PDB file of C-alpha atoms in Angstrom:
ATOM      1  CA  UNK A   1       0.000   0.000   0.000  1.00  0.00           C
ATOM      2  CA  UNK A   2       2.832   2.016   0.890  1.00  0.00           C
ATOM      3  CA  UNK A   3       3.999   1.948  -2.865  1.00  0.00           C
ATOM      4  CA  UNK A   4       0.861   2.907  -4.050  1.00  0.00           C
ATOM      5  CA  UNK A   5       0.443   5.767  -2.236  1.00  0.00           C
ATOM      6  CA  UNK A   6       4.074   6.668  -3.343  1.00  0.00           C
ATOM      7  CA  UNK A   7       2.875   6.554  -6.733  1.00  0.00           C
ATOM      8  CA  UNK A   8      -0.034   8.091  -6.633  1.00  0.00           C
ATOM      9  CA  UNK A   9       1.382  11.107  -4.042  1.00  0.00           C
ATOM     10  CA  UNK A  10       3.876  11.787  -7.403  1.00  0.00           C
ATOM     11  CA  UNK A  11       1.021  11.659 -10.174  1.00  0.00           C
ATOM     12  CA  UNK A  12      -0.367  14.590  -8.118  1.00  0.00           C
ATOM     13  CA  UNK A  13       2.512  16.352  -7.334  1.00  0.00           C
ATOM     14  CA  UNK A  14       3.064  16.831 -11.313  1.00  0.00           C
ATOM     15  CA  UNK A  15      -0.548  17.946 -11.711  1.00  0.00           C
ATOM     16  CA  UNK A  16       0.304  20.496  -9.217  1.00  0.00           C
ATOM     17  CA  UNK A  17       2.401  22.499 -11.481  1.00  0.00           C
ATOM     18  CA  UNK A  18      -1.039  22.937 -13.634  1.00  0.00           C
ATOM     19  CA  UNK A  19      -2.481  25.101 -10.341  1.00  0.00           C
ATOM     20  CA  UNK A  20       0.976  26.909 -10.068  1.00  0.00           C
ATOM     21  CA  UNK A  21       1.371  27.735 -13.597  1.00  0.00           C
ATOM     22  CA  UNK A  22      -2.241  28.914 -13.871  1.00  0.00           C
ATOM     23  CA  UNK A  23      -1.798  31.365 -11.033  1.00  0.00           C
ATOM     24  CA  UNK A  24       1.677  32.743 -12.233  1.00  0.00           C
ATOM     25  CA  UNK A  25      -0.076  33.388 -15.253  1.00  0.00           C
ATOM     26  CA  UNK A  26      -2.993  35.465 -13.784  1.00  0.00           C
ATOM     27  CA  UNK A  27      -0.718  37.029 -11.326  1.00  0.00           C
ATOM     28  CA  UNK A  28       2.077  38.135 -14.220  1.00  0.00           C
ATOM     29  CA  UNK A  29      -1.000  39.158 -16.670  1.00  0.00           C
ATOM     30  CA  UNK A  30       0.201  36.505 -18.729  1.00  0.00           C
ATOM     31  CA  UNK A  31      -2.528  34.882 -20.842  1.00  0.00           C
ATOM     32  CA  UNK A  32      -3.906  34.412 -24.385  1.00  0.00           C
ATOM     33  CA  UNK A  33      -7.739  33.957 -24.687  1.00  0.00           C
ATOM     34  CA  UNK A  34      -7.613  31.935 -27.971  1.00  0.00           C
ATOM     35  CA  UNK A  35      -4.655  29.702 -26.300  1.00  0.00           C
ATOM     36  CA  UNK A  36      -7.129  29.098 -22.978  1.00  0.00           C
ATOM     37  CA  UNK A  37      -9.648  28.183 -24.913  1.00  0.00           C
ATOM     38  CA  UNK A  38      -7.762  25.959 -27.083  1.00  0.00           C
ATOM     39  CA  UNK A  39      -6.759  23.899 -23.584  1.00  0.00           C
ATOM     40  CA  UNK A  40     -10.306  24.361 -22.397  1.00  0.00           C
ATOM     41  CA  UNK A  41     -11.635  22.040 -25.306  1.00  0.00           C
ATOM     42  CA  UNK A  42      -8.488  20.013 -24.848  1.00  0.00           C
ATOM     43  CA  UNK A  43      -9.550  19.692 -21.056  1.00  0.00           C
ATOM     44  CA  UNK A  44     -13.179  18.074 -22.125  1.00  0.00           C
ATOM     45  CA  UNK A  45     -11.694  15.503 -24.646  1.00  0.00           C
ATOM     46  CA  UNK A  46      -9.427  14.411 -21.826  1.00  0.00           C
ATOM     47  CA  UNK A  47     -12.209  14.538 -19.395  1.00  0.00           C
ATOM     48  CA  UNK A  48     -14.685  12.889 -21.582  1.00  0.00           C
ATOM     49  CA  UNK A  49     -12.751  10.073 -22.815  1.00  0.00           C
ATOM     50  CA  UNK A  50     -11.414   9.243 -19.165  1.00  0.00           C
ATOM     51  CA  UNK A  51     -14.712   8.910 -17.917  1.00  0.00           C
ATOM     52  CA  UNK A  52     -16.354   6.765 -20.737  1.00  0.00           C
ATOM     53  CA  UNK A  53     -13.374   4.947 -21.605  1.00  0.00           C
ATOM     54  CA  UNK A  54     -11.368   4.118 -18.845  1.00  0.00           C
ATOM     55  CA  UNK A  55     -13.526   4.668 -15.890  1.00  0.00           C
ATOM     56  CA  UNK A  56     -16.850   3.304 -16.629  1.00  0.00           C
ATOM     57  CA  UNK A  57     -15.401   0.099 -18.015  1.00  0.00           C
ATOM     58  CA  UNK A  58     -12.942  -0.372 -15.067  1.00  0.00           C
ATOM     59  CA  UNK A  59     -16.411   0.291 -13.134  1.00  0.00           C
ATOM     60  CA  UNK A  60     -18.582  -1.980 -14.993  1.00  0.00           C
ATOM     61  CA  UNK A  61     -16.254  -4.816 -14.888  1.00  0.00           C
ATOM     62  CA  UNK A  62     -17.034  -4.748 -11.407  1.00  0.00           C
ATOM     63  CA  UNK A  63     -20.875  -4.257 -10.723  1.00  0.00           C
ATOM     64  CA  UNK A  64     -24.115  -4.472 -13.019  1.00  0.00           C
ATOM     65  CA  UNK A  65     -24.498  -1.683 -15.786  1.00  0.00           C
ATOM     66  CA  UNK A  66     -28.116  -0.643 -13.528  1.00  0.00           C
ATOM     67  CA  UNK A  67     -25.816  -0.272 -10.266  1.00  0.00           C
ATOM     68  CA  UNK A  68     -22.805   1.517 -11.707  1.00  0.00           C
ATOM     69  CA  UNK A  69     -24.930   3.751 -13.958  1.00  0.00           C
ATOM     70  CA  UNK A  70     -27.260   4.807 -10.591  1.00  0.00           C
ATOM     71  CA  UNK A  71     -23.982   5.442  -9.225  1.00  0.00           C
ATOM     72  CA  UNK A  72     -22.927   7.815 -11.527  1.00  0.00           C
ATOM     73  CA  UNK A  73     -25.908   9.618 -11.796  1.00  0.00           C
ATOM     74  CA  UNK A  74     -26.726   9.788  -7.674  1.00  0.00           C
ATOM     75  CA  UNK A  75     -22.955  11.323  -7.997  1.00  0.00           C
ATOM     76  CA  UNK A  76     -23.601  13.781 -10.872  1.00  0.00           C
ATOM     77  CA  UNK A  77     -27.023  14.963  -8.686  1.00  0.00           C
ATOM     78  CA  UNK A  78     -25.116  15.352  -5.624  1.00  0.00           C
ATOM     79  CA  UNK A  79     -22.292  17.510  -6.970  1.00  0.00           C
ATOM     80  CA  UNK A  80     -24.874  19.503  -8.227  1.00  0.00           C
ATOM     81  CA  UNK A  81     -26.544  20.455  -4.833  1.00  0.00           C
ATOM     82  CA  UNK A  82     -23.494  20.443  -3.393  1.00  0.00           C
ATOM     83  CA  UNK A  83     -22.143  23.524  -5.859  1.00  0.00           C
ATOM     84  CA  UNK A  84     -25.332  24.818  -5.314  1.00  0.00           C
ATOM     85  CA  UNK A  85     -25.230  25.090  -1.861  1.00  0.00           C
ATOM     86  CA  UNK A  86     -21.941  26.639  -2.318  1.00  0.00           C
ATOM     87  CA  UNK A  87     -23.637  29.115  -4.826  1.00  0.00           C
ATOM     88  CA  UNK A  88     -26.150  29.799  -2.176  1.00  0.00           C
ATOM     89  CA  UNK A  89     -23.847  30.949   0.426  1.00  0.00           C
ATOM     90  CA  UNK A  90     -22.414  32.989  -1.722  1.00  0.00           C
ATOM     91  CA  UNK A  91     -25.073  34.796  -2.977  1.00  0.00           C
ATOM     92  CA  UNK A  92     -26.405  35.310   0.485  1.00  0.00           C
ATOM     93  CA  UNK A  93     -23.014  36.700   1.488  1.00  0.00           C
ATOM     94  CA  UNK A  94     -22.544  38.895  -1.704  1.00  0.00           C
ATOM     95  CA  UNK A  95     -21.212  41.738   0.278  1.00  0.00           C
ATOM     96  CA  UNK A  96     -19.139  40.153   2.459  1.00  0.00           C
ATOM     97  CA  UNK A  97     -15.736  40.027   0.633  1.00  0.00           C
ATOM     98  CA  UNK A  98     -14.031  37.774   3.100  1.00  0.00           C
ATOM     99  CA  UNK A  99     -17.049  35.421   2.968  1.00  0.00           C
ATOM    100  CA  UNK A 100     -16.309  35.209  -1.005  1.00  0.00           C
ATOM    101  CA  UNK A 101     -12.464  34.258  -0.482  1.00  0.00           C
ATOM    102  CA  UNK A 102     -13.996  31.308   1.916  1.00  0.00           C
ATOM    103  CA  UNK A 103     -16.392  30.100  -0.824  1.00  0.00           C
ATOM    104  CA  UNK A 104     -13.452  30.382  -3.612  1.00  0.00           C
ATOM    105  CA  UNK A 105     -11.570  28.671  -1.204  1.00  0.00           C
ATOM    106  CA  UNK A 106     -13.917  25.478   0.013  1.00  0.00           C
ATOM    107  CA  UNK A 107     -14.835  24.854  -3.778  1.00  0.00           C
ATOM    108  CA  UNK A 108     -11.319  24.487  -4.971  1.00  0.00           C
ATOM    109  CA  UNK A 109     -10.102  22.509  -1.850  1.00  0.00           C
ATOM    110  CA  UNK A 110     -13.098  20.213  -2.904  1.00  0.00           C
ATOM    111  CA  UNK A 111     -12.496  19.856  -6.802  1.00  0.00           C
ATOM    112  CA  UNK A 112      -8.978  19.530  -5.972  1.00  0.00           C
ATOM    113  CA  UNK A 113      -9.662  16.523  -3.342  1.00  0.00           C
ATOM    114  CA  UNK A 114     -11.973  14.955  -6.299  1.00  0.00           C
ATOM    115  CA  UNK A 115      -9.299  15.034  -8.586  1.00  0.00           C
ATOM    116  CA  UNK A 116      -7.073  13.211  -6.065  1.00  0.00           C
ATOM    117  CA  UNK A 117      -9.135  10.633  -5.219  1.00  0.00           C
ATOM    118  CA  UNK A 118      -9.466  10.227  -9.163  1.00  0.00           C
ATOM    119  CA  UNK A 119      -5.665   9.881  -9.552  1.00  0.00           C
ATOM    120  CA  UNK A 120      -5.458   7.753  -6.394  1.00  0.00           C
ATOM    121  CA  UNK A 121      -8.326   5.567  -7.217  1.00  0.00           C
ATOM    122  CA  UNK A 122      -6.731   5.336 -11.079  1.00  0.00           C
ATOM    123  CA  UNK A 123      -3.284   3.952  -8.973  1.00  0.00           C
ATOM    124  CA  UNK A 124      -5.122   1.404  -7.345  1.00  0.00           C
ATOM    125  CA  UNK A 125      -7.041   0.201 -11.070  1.00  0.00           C
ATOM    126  CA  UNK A 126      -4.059   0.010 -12.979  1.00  0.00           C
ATOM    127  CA  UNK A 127      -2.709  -3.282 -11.241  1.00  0.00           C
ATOM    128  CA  UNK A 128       0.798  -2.268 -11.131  1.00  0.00           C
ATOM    129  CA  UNK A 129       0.680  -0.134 -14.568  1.00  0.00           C
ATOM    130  CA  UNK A 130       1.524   3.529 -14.875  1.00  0.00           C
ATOM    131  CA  UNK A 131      -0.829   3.978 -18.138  1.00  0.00           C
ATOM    132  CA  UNK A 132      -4.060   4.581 -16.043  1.00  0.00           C
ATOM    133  CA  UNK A 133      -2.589   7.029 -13.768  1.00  0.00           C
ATOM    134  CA  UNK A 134      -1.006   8.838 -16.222  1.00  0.00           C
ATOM    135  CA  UNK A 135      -4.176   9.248 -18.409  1.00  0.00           C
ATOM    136  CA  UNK A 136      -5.704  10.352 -15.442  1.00  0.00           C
ATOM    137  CA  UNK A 137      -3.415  12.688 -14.538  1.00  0.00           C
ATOM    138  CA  UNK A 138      -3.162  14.557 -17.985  1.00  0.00           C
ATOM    139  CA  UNK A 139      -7.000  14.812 -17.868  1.00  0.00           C
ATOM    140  CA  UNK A 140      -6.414  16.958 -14.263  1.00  0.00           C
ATOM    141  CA  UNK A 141      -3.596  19.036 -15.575  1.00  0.00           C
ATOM    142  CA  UNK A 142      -5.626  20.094 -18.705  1.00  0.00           C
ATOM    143  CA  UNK A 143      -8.665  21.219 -16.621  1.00  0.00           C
ATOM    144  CA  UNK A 144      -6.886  22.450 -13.453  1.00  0.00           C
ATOM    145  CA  UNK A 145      -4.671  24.759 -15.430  1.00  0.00           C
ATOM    146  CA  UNK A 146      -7.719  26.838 -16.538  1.00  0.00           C
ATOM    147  CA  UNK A 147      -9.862  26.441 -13.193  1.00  0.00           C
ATOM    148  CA  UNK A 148      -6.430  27.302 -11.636  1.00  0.00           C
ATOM    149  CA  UNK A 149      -6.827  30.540 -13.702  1.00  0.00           C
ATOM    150  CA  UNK A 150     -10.053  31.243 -12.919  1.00  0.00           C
ATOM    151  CA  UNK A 151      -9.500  30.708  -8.920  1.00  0.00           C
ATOM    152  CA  UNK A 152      -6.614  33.322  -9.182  1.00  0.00           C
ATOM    153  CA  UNK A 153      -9.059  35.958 -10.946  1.00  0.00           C
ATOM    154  CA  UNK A 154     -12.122  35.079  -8.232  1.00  0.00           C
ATOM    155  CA  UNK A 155      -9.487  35.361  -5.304  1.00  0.00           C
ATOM    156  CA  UNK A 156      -8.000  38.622  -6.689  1.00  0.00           C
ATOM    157  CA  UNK A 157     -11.354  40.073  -7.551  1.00  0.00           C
ATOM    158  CA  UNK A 158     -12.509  39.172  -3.774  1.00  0.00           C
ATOM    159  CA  UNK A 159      -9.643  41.593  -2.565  1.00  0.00           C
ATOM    160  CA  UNK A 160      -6.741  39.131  -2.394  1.00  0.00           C
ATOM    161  CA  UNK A 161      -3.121  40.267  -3.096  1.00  0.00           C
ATOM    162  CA  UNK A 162      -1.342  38.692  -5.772  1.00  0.00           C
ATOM    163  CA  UNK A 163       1.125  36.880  -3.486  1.00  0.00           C
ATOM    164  CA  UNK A 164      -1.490  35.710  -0.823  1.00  0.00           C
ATOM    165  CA  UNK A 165      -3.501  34.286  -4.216  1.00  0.00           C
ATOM    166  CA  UNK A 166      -0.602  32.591  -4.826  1.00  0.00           C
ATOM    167  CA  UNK A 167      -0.092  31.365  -1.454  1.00  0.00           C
ATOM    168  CA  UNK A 168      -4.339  29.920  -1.386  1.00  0.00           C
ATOM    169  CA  UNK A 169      -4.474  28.785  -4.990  1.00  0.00           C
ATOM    170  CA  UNK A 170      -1.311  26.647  -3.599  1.00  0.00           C
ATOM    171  CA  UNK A 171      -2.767  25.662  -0.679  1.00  0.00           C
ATOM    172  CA  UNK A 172      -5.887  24.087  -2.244  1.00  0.00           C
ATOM    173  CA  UNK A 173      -3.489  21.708  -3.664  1.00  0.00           C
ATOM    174  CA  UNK A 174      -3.326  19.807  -0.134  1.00  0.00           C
ATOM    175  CA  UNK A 175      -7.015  18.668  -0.721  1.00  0.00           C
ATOM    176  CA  UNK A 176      -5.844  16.303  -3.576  1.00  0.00           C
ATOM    177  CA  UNK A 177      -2.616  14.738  -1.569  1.00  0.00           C
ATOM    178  CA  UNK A 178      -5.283  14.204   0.529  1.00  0.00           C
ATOM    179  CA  UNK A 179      -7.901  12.420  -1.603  1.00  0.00           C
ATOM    180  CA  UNK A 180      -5.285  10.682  -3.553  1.00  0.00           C
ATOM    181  CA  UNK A 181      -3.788   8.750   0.220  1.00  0.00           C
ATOM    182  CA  UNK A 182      -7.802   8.521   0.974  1.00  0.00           C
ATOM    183  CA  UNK A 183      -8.677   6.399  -2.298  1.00  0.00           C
ATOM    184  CA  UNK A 184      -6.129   4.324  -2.378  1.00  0.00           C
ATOM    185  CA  UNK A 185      -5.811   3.533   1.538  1.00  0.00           C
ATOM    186  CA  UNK A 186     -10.267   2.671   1.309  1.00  0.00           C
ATOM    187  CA  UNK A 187      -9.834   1.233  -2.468  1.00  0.00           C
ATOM    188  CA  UNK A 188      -6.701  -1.523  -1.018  1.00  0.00           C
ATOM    189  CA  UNK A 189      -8.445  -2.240   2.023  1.00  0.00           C
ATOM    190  CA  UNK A 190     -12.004  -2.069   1.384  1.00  0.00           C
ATOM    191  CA  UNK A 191     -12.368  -3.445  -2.765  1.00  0.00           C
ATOM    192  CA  UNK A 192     -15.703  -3.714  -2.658  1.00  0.00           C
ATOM    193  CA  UNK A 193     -15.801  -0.310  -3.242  1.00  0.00           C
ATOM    194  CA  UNK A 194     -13.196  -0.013  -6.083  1.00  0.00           C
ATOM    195  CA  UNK A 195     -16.147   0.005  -9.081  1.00  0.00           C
ATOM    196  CA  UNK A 196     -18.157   2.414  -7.187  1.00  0.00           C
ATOM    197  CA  UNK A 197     -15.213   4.749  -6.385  1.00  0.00           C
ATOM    198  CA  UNK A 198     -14.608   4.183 -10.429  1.00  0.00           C
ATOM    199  CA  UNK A 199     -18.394   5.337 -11.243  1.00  0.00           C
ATOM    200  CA  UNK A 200     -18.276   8.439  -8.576  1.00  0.00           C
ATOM    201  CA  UNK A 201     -15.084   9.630 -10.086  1.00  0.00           C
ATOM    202  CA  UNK A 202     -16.362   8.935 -13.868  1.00  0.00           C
ATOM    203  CA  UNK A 203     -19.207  11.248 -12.274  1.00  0.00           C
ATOM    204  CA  UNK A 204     -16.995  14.111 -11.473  1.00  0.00           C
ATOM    205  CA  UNK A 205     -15.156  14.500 -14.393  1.00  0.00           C
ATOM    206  CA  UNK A 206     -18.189  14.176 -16.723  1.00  0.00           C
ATOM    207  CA  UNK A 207     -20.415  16.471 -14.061  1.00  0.00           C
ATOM    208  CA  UNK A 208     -16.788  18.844 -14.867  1.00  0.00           C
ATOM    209  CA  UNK A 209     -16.796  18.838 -18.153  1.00  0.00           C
ATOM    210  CA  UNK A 210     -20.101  19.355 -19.029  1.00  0.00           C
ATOM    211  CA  UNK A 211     -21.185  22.110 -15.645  1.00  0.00           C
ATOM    212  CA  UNK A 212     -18.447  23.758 -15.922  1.00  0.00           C
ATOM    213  CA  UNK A 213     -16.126  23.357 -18.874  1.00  0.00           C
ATOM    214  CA  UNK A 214     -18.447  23.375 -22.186  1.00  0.00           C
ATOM    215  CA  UNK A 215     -21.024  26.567 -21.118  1.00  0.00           C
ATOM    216  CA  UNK A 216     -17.848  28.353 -20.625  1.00  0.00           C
ATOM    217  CA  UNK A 217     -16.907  27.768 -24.287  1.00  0.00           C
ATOM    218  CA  UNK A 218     -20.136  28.981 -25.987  1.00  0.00           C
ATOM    219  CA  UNK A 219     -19.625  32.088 -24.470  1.00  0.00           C
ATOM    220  CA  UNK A 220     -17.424  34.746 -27.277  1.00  0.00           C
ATOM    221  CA  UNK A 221     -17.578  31.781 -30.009  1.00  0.00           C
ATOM    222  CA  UNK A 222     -15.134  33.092 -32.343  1.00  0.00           C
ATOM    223  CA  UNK A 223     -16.003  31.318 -35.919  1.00  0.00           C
ATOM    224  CA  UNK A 224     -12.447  31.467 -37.258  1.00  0.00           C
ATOM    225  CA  UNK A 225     -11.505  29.207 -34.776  1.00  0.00           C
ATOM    226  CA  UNK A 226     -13.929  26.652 -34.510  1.00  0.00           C
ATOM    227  CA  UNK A 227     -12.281  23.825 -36.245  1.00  0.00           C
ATOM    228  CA  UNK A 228      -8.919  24.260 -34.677  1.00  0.00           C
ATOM    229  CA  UNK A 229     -11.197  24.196 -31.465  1.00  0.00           C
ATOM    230  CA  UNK A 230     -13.143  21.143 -32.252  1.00  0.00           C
ATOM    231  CA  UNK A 231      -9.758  19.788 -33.336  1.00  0.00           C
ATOM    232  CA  UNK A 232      -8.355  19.912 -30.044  1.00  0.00           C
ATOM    233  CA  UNK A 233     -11.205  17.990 -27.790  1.00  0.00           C
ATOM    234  CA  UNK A 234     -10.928  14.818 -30.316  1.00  0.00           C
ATOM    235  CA  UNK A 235      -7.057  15.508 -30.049  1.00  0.00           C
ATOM    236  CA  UNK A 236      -7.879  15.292 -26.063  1.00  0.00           C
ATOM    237  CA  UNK A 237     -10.395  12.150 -26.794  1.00  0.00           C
ATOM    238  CA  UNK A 238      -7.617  10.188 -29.108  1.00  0.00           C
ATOM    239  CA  UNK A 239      -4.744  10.664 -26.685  1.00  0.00           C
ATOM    240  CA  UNK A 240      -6.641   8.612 -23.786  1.00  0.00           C
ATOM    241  CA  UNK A 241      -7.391   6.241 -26.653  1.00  0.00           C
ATOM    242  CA  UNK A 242      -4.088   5.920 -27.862  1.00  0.00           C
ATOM    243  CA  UNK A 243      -2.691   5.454 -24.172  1.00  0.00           C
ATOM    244  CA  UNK A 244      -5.308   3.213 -23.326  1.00  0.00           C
ATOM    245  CA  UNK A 245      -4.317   0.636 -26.281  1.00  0.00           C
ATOM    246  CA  UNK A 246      -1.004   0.304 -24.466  1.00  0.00           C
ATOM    247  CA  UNK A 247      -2.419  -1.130 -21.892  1.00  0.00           C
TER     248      UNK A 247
END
């Protein structure tokens, strides 16, 4: 177990650098719209193809089609209310800028401990490969680079320094060391759970990709650059194809 949690402790370290590179980037003024978007659509192939490729099946190998199917969908509903409730609070607390920094905080500690226990969980599936993880693991980087962006702005926005965003967007980081030991510690010593674990975290990334990831790109839908944009989500799609065929 040990070993595993080695492995799956340095998968998330390297997404890390996704949530520190974002940041830089916000705090320097750094950034090209057309190249975030480009990684945005990149971020749903990846996300997408995870999910119904390599997760589900892993899942379903495990437990009926009905069962891991419910699961997925009881775990789409319930990161719905649980954003909402997060929403809520916020919009209750509108004035309140410290409240704000709280509720920028919380969700990213959360999404971040999601996408641990997705790279921990991917550790335990693989059976001694690296090919799982590291599919995984590129689908995180490509969508934590652009949340990481869009943390930096909301914590900036709410009245944080530039350093002190640093210093959060950084901190939120801890939640998915965390979820990564978590998954693989109740994954090895519970495995009954290992195809629901597979279905919840298929739920996240789909609930990801599709909440958060794809309204965001049909807002300032710039025609010229459609195809190349369309282009890169199958790019992200093929590449956990391709890596999945090594298997």
């Amino acid at each position: 177990m040990v070993t595993l949690i080695a492995i799956a402790v340095g998968f998330v370290a390297v997404t890390t650098i996704s949530d520190v590179l974002g940041v830089w980037m916000v705090t320097k003024k750094f950034s090209h719209s057309h190249i975030f978007r480009l990684l945005e659509h990149f971020a749903v192939g990846t996300l997408l193809g995870l999910a119904f490729l390599d997760l589900l099946p892993e899942a379903l190998e495990g437990q009926s089609a009905e069962t891991i199917f419910f699961t997925v969908l009881i775990g789409i509903v319930g990161f719905y209310f649980l954003e909402r409730i997060l929403n809520w609070n916020h919009h209750m607390h509108d004035e309140a800028r410290k409240t704000r920094q709280i509720i920028v905080f919380a969700g990213a500690t959360l999404e971040e401990f999601v996408d641990g226990v997705a790279i921990g969980l991917s550790v335990v599936l693989a059976n001694g490969s690296l090919l799982l993880p590291l599919t995984t693991s590129i689908a995180v980087f490509a969508h934590e680079f652009p949340d990481s962006i869009s943390r930096a702005v909301a914590f900036i926005r709410s009245g944080v320094s530039p350093i002190q965003t640093f210093k959060k967007v950084l901190f939120t980081t801890i939640g998915s060391f965390i979820g990564a030991i978590l998954a693989v510690v109740l994954s090895s010593v519970f495995s009954f759970l290992l195809p629901f674990l597979a279905a919840l975290a298929a739920a996240a990334f789909i609930y990801i990709a599709v909440s958060h990831l794809i309204p965001d790109l049909h807002h300032s839908v710039a025609h010229r650059s459609l195809g190349i944009e369309i282009l890169s989500m199958i790019l992200g799609v093929l590449l956990i194809m391709f890596i999945g065929l090594l298997e």
